[in-house]
Tab-separated table of C-alpha atoms and ligand atoms in Angstrom:
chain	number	residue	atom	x	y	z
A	271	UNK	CA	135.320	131.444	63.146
A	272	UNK	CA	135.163	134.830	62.476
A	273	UNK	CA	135.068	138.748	63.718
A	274	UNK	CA	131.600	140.672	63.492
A	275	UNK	CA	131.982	143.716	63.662
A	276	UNK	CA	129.764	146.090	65.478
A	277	UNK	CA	131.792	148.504	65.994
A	278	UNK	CA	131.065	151.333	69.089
A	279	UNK	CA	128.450	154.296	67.747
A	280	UNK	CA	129.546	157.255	69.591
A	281	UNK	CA	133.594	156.546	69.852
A	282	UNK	CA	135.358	159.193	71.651
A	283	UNK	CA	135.488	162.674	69.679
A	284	UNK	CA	139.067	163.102	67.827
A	285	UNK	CA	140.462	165.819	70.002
A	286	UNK	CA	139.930	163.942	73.091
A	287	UNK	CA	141.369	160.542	71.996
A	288	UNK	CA	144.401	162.415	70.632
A	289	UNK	CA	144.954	164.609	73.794
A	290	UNK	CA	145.219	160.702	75.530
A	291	UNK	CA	147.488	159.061	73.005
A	292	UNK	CA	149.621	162.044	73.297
A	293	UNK	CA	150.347	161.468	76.872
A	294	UNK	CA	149.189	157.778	76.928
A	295	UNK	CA	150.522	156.505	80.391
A	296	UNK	CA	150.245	152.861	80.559
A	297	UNK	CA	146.599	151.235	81.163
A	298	UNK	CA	145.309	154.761	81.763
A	299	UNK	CA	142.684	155.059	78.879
A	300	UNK	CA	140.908	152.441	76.984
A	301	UNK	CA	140.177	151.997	73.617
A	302	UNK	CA	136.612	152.457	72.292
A	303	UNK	CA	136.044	148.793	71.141
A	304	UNK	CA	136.819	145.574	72.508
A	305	UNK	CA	136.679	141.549	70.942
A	306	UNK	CA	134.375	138.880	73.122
A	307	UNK	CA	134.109	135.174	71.754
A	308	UNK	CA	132.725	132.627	74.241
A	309	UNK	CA	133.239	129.092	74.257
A	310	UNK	CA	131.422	126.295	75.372
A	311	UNK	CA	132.056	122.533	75.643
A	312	UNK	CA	128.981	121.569	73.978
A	313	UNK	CA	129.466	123.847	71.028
A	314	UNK	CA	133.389	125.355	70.835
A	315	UNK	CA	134.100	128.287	69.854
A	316	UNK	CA	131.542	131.174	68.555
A	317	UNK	CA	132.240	133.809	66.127
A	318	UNK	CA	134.127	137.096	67.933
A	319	UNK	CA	131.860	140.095	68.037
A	320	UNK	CA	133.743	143.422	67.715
A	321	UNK	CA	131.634	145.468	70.093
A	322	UNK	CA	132.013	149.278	72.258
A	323	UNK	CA	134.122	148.905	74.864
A	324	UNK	CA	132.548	148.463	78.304
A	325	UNK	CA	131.584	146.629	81.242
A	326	UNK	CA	131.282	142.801	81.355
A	327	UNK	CA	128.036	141.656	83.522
A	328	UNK	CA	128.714	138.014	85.503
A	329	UNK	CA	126.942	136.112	87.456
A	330	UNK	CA	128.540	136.532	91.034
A	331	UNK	CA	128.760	132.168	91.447
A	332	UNK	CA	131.307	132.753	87.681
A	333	UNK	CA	133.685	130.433	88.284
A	334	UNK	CA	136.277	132.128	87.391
A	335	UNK	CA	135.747	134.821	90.503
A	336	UNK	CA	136.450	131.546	92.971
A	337	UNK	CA	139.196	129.390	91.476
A	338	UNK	CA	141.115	131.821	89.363
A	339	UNK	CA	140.805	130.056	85.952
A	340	UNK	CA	141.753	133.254	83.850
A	341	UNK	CA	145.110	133.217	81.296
A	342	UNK	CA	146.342	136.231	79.612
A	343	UNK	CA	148.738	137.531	77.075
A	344	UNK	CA	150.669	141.430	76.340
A	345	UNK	CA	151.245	142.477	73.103
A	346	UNK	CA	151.908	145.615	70.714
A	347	UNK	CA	150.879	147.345	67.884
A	348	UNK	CA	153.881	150.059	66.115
A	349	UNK	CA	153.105	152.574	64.161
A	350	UNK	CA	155.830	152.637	61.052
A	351	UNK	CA	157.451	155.225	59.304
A	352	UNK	CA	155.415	155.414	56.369
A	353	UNK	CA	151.796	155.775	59.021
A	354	UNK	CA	150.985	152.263	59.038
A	355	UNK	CA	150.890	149.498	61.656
A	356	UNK	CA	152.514	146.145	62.457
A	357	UNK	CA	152.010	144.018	65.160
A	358	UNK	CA	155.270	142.100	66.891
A	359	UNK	CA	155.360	138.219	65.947
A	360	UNK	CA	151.656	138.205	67.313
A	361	UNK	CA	151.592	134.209	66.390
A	362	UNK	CA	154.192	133.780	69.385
A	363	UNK	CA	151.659	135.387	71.588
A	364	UNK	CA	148.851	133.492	69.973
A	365	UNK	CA	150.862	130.066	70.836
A	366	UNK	CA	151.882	130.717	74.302
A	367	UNK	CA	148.275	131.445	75.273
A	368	UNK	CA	147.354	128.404	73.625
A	369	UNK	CA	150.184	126.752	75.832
A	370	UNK	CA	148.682	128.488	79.161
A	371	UNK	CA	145.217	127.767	78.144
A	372	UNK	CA	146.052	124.083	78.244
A	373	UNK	CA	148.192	124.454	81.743
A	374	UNK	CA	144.784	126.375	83.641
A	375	UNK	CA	142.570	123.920	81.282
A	376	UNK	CA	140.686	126.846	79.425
A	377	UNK	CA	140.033	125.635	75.955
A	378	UNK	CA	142.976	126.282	73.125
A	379	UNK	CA	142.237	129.103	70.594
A	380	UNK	CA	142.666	128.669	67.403
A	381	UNK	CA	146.220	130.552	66.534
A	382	UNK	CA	144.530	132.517	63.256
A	383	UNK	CA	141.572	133.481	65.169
A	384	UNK	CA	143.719	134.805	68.348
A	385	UNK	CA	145.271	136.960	65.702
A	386	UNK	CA	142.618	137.891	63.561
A	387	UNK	CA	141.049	139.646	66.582
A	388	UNK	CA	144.162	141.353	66.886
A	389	UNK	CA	144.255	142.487	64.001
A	390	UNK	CA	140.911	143.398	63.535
A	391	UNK	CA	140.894	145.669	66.770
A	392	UNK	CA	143.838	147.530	65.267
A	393	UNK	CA	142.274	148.126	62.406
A	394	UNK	CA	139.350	149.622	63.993
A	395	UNK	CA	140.867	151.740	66.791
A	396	UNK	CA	143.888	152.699	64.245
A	397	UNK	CA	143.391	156.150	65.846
A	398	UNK	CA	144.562	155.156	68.894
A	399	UNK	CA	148.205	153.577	68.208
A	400	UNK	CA	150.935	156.327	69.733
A	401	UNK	CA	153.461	157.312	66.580
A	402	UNK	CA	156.904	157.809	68.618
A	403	UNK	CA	159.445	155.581	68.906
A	404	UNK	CA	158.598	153.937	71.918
A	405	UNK	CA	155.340	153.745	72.346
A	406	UNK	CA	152.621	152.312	71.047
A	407	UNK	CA	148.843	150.149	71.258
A	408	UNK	CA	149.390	147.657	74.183
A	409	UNK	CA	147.182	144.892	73.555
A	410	UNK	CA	145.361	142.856	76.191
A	411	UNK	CA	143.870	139.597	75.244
A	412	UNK	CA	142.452	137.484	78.459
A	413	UNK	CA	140.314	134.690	79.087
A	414	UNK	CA	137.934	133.606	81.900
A	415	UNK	CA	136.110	130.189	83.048
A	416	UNK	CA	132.615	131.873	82.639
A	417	UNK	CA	130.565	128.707	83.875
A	418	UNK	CA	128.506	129.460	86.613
A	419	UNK	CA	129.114	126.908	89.878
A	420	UNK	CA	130.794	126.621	92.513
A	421	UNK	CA	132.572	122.954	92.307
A	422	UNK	CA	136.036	122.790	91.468
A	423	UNK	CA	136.555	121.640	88.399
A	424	UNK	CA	137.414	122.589	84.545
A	425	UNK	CA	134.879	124.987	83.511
A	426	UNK	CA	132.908	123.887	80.736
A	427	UNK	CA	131.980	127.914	79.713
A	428	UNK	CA	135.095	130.265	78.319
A	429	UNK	CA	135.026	133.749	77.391
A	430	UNK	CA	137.724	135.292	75.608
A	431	UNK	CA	138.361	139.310	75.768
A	432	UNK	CA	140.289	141.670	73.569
A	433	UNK	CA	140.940	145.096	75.430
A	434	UNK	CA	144.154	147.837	74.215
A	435	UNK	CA	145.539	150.718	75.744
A	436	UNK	CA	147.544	153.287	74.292
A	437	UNK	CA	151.118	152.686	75.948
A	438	UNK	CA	154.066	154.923	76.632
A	439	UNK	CA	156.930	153.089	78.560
A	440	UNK	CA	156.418	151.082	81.732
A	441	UNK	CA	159.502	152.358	82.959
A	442	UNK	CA	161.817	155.305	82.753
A	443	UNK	CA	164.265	154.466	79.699
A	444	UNK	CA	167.015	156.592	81.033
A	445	UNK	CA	167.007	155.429	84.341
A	446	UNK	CA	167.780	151.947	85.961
A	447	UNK	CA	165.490	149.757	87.640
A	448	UNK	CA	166.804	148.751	91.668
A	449	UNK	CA	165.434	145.309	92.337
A	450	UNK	CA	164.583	142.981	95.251
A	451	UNK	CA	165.669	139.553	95.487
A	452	UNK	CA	163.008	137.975	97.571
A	453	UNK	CA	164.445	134.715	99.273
A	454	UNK	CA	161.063	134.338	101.022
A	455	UNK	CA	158.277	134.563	98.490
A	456	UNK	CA	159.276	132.227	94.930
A	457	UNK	CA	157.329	132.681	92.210
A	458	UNK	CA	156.660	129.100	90.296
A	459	UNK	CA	157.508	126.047	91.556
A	460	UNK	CA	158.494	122.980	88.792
A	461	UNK	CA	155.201	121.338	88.326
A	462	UNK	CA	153.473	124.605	88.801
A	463	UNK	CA	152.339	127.684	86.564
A	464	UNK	CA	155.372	129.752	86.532
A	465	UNK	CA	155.515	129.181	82.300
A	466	UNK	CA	151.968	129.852	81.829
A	467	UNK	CA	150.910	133.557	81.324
A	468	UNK	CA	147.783	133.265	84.275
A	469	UNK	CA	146.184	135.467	86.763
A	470	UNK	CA	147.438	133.359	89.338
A	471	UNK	CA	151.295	134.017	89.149
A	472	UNK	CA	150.619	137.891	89.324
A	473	UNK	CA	148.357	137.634	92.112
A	474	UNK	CA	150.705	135.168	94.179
A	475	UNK	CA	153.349	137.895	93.373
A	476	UNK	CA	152.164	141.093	94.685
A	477	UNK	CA	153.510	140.538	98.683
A	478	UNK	CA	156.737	140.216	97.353
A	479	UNK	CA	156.275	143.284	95.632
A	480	UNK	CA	154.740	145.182	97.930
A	481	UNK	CA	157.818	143.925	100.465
A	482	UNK	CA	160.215	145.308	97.441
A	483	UNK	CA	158.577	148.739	97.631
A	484	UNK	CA	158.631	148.849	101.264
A	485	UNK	CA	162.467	148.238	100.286
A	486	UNK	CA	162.975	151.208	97.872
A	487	UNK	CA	163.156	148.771	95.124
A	488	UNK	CA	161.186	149.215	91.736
A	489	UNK	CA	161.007	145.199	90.900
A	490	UNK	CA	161.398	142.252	92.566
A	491	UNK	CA	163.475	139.186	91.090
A	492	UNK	CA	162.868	135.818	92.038
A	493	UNK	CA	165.134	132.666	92.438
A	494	UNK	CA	164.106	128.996	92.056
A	495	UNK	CA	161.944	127.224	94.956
A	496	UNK	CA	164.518	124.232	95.425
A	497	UNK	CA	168.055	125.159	95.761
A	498	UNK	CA	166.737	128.996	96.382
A	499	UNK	CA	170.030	130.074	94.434
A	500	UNK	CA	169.250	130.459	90.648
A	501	UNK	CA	167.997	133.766	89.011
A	502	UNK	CA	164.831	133.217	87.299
A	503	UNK	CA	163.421	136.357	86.319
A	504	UNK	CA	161.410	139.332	87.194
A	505	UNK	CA	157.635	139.454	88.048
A	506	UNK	CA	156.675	140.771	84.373
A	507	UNK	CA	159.859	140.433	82.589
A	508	UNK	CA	162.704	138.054	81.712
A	509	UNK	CA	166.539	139.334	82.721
A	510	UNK	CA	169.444	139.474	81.043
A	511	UNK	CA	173.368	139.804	82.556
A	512	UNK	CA	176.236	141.361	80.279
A	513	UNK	CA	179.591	139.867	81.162
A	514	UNK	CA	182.908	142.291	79.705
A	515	UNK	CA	182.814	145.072	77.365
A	516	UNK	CA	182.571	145.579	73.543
A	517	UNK	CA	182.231	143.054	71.224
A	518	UNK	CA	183.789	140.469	73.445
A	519	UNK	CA	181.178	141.014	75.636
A	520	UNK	CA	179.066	138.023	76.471
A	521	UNK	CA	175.381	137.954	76.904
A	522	UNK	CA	173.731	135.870	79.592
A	523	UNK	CA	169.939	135.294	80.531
A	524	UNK	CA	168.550	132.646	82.766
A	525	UNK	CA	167.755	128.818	81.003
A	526	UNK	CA	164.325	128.003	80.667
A	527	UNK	CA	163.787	125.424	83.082
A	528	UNK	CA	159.899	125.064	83.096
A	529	UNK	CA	159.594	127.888	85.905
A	530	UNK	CA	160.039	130.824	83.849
A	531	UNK	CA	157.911	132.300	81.185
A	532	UNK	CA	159.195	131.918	77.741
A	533	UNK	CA	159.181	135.761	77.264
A	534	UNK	CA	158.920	136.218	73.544
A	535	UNK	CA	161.690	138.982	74.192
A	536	UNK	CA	163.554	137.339	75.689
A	537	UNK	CA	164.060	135.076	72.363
A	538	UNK	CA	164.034	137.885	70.104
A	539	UNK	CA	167.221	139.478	72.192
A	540	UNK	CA	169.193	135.890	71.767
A	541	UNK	CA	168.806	136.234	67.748
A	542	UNK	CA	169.164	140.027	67.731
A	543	UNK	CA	172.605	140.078	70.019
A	544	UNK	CA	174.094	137.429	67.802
A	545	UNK	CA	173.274	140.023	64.844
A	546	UNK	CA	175.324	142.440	66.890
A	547	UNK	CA	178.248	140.596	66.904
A	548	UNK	CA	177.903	139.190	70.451
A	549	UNK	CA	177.831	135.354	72.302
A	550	UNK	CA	174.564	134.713	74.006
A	551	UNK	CA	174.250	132.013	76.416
A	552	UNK	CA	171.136	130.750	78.018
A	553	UNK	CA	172.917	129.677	81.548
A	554	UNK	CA	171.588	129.038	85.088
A	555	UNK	CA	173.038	132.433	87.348
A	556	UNK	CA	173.138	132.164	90.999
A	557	UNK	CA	172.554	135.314	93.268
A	558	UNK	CA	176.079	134.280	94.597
A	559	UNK	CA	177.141	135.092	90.632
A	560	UNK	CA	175.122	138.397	90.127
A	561	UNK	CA	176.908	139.544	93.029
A	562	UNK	CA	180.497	138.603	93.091
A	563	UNK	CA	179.963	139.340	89.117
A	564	UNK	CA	179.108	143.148	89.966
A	565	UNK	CA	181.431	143.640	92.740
A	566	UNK	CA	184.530	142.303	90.661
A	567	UNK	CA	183.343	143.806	87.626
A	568	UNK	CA	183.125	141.214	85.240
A	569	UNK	CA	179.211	141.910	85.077
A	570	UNK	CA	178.867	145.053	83.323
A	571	UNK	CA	175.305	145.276	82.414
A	572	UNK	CA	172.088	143.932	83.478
A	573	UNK	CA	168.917	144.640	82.109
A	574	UNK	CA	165.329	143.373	82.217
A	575	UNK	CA	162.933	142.463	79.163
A	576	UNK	CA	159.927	141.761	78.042
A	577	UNK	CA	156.926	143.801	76.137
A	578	UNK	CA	155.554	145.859	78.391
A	579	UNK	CA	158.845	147.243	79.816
A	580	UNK	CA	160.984	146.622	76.331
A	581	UNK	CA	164.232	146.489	77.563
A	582	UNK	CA	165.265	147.995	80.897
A	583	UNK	CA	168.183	148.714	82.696
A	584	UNK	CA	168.492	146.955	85.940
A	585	UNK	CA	170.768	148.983	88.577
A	586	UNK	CA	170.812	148.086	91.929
A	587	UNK	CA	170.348	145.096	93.315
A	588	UNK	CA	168.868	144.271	97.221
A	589	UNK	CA	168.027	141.118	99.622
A	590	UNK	CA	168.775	140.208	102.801
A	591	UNK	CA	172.522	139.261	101.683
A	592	UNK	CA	172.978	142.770	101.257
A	593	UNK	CA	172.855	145.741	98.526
A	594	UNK	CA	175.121	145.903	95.303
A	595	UNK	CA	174.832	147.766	92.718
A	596	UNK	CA	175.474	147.167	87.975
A	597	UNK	CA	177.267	150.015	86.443
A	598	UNK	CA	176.384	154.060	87.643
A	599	UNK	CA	172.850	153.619	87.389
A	600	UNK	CA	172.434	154.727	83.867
A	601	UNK	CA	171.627	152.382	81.350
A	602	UNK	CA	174.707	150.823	79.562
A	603	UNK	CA	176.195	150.614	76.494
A	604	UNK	CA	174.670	147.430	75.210
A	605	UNK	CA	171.507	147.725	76.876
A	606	UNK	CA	171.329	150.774	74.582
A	607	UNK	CA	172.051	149.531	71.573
A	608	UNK	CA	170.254	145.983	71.997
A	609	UNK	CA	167.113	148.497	73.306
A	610	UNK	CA	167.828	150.527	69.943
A	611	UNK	CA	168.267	147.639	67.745
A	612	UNK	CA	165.068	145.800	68.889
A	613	UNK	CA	162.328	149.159	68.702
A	614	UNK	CA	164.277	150.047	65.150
A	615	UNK	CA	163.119	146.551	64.241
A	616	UNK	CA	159.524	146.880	65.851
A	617	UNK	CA	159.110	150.096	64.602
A	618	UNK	CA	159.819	149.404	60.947
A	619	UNK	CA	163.448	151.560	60.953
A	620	UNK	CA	165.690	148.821	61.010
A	621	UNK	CA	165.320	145.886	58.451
A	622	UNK	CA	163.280	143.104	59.539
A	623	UNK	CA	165.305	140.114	58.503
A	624	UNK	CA	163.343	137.461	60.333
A	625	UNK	CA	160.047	138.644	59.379
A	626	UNK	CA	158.963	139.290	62.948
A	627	UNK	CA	156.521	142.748	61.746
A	628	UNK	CA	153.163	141.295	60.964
A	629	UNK	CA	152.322	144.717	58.905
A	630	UNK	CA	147.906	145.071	59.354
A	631	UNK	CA	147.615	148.263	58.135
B	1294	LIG	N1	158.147	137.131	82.491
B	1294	LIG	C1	156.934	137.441	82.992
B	1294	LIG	C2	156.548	136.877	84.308
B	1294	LIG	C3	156.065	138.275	82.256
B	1294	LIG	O1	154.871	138.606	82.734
B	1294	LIG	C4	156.491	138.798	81.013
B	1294	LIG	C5	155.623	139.703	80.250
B	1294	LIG	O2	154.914	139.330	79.396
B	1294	LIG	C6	157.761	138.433	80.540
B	1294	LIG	C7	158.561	137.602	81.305
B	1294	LIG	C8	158.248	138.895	79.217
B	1294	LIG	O3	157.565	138.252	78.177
B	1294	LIG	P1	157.355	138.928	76.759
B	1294	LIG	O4	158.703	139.331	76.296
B	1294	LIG	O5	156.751	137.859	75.914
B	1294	LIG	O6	156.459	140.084	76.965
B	1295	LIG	C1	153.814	142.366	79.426
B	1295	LIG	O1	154.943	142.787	79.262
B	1295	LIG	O2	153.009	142.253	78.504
B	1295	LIG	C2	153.373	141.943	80.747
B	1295	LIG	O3	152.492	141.151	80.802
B	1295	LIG	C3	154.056	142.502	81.911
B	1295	LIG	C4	153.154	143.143	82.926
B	1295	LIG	C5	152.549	144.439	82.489
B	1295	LIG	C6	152.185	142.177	83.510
């Protein structure tokens, strides 16, 4: 398999794209290409066609419209010191979609094809990749069940889209997130889809979110669906909870226990913290822990990961057990410097020891 390109005729005039990736939002402006590749039982996988960005037309009986069959991945593109571009361990990403394809039962994409896509979209829409530290090309690669029929079943039809948005942060860095500990929505079940990256776990999401707003909270955190007591994470990020100060300081995020997503992260922060000098522990932490840990001190710092939102201070917390609040509501110490030490890394300022920086351009 390969990329064609065909790459869009009349792309957005210079001025105009760079007035956007100066002030890039997140998800506000679209590139002007995007990748398709369609799959079908009979035949696998077809070359990817590079192509202008724009609308997809479906047949309205698509099956993915009915039973949700759709997986999806986030990923980013840094611009380095020098002007070029790396992407961030894009293989993970190209394995855990492979992992959620086979959880929705979409077919598996090859891992070198999922990334030369990537990479070739980079390449093309180079212009488009923010330069400060920070920001950068978000990258959206999805996939839909694009059989037409209505019976329930594995569709036999997949199409595979590339899409990327220019991306400033998803949250104010100098500010902490309040969140919402929902004990009446969960989020993934064992058995379920809670470590596959679909549609479905967003959408099932949103009423607890929309309940968190209603709350004056940012984010809402969820806790497991059996003993309702264990931290699991965020709805589009993994947490972490800083026990003591300085380099005694331990540093806690939730075990993986089959409900969470395996935020790529997430794993990157457990190899960069021991770098730092600290412990890391992947624990189970009960809401009953978060909050006698704030209110006697011990926790010091909690923040929240993942790639769209980096890494994010987490501030107050609030459920129907009441309201306490991490630290003075300004990131901490260690968030800092673990937030520091991972974009210095991503964005080609900070050795890359474990050859995470898959340099493209
Ligand atoms: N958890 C959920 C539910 C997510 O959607 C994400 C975002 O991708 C993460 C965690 C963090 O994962 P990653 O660090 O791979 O972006
Ligand atoms: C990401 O960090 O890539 C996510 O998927 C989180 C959210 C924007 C859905």
């Amino acid at each position: 398999m390969k990329v064609i390109s065909k790459p869009n005729t009349k792309p957005l005039d210079a001025a105009e794209r760079n007035k956007r990736v100066a002030e890039p939002g997140f998800g506000k402006y679209y590139t002007d290409n995007m990748v398709i590749a369609q799959w079908s039982e009979a035949t696998g996988w077809s070359d990817a066609t590079l192509q202008a960005y724009g609308p997809l037309s479906l047949d309205p009986a698509t099956m993915v419209f009915h039973y949700g069959q759709e997986i999806f991945e986030g990923m980013k593109a840094y611009t380095q010191p020098d002007g070029g571009i790396s992407l961030f361990r894009p293989e993970a990403n190209a394995k855990r979609f492979a992992k959620s394809a086979a959880r929705i039962t979409l077919p598996q994409m090859p891992v070198e094809f999922f990334v030369q896509t990537v990479e070739e979209l980079v390449k093309q829409d180079k212009g488009w990749v923010p330069s400060k530290v920070g920001e950068s090309l978000y990258l959206r690669p999805f996939m839909i069940a694009t059989e037409v029929g209505l019976g329930v079943r594995p569709s036999n039809h997949a199409t595979y889209v590339l899409i990327a948005t220019p991306a400033a942060a998803y949250f104010n860095a100098a500010k902490a997130v309040t969140v919402w500990i929902s004990t009446e929505y969960v989020r993934a079940a064992l058995g379920g889809t809670g470590e596959a990256k679909c549609g479905g776990n967003y959408a099932a999401s949103l009423l607890a979110q929309k309940q968190a707003a209603q709350e004056g909270c940012d984010q809402v955190a969820y806790i497991d669906a059996v003993e309702r007591k264990w931290v699991e994470e965020m709805g589009g990020m993994n947490l972490y909870f800083i026990k003591g100060s300085g380099k005694a300081a331990k540093i806690m995020t939730p075990k993986l226990t089959g409900t969470l997503l395996p935020g790529i992260t997430r794993d990157s922060i457990l190899t960069l913290a021991n770098d730092l000098g600290y412990k890391t522990e992947e624990t189970m932490i009960s809401i009953d822990d978060w909050r006698d840990g704030v209110k006697s001190g011990e926790i010091t710092e909690i923040f929240a990961c993942g790639t769209a939102a980096v890494v994010s201070a987490v501030g107050a917390a609030k459920s129907v057990h009441g309201t306490w609040q991490t630290g003075d509501g300004n990131p901490g110490v260690i968030t800092n410097e673990i937030r520091a030490a991972l974009l210095g890394i991503q964005h080609g300022s900070a050795p890359d020891k474990y050859g995470w920086n898959k340099r493209i351009i």
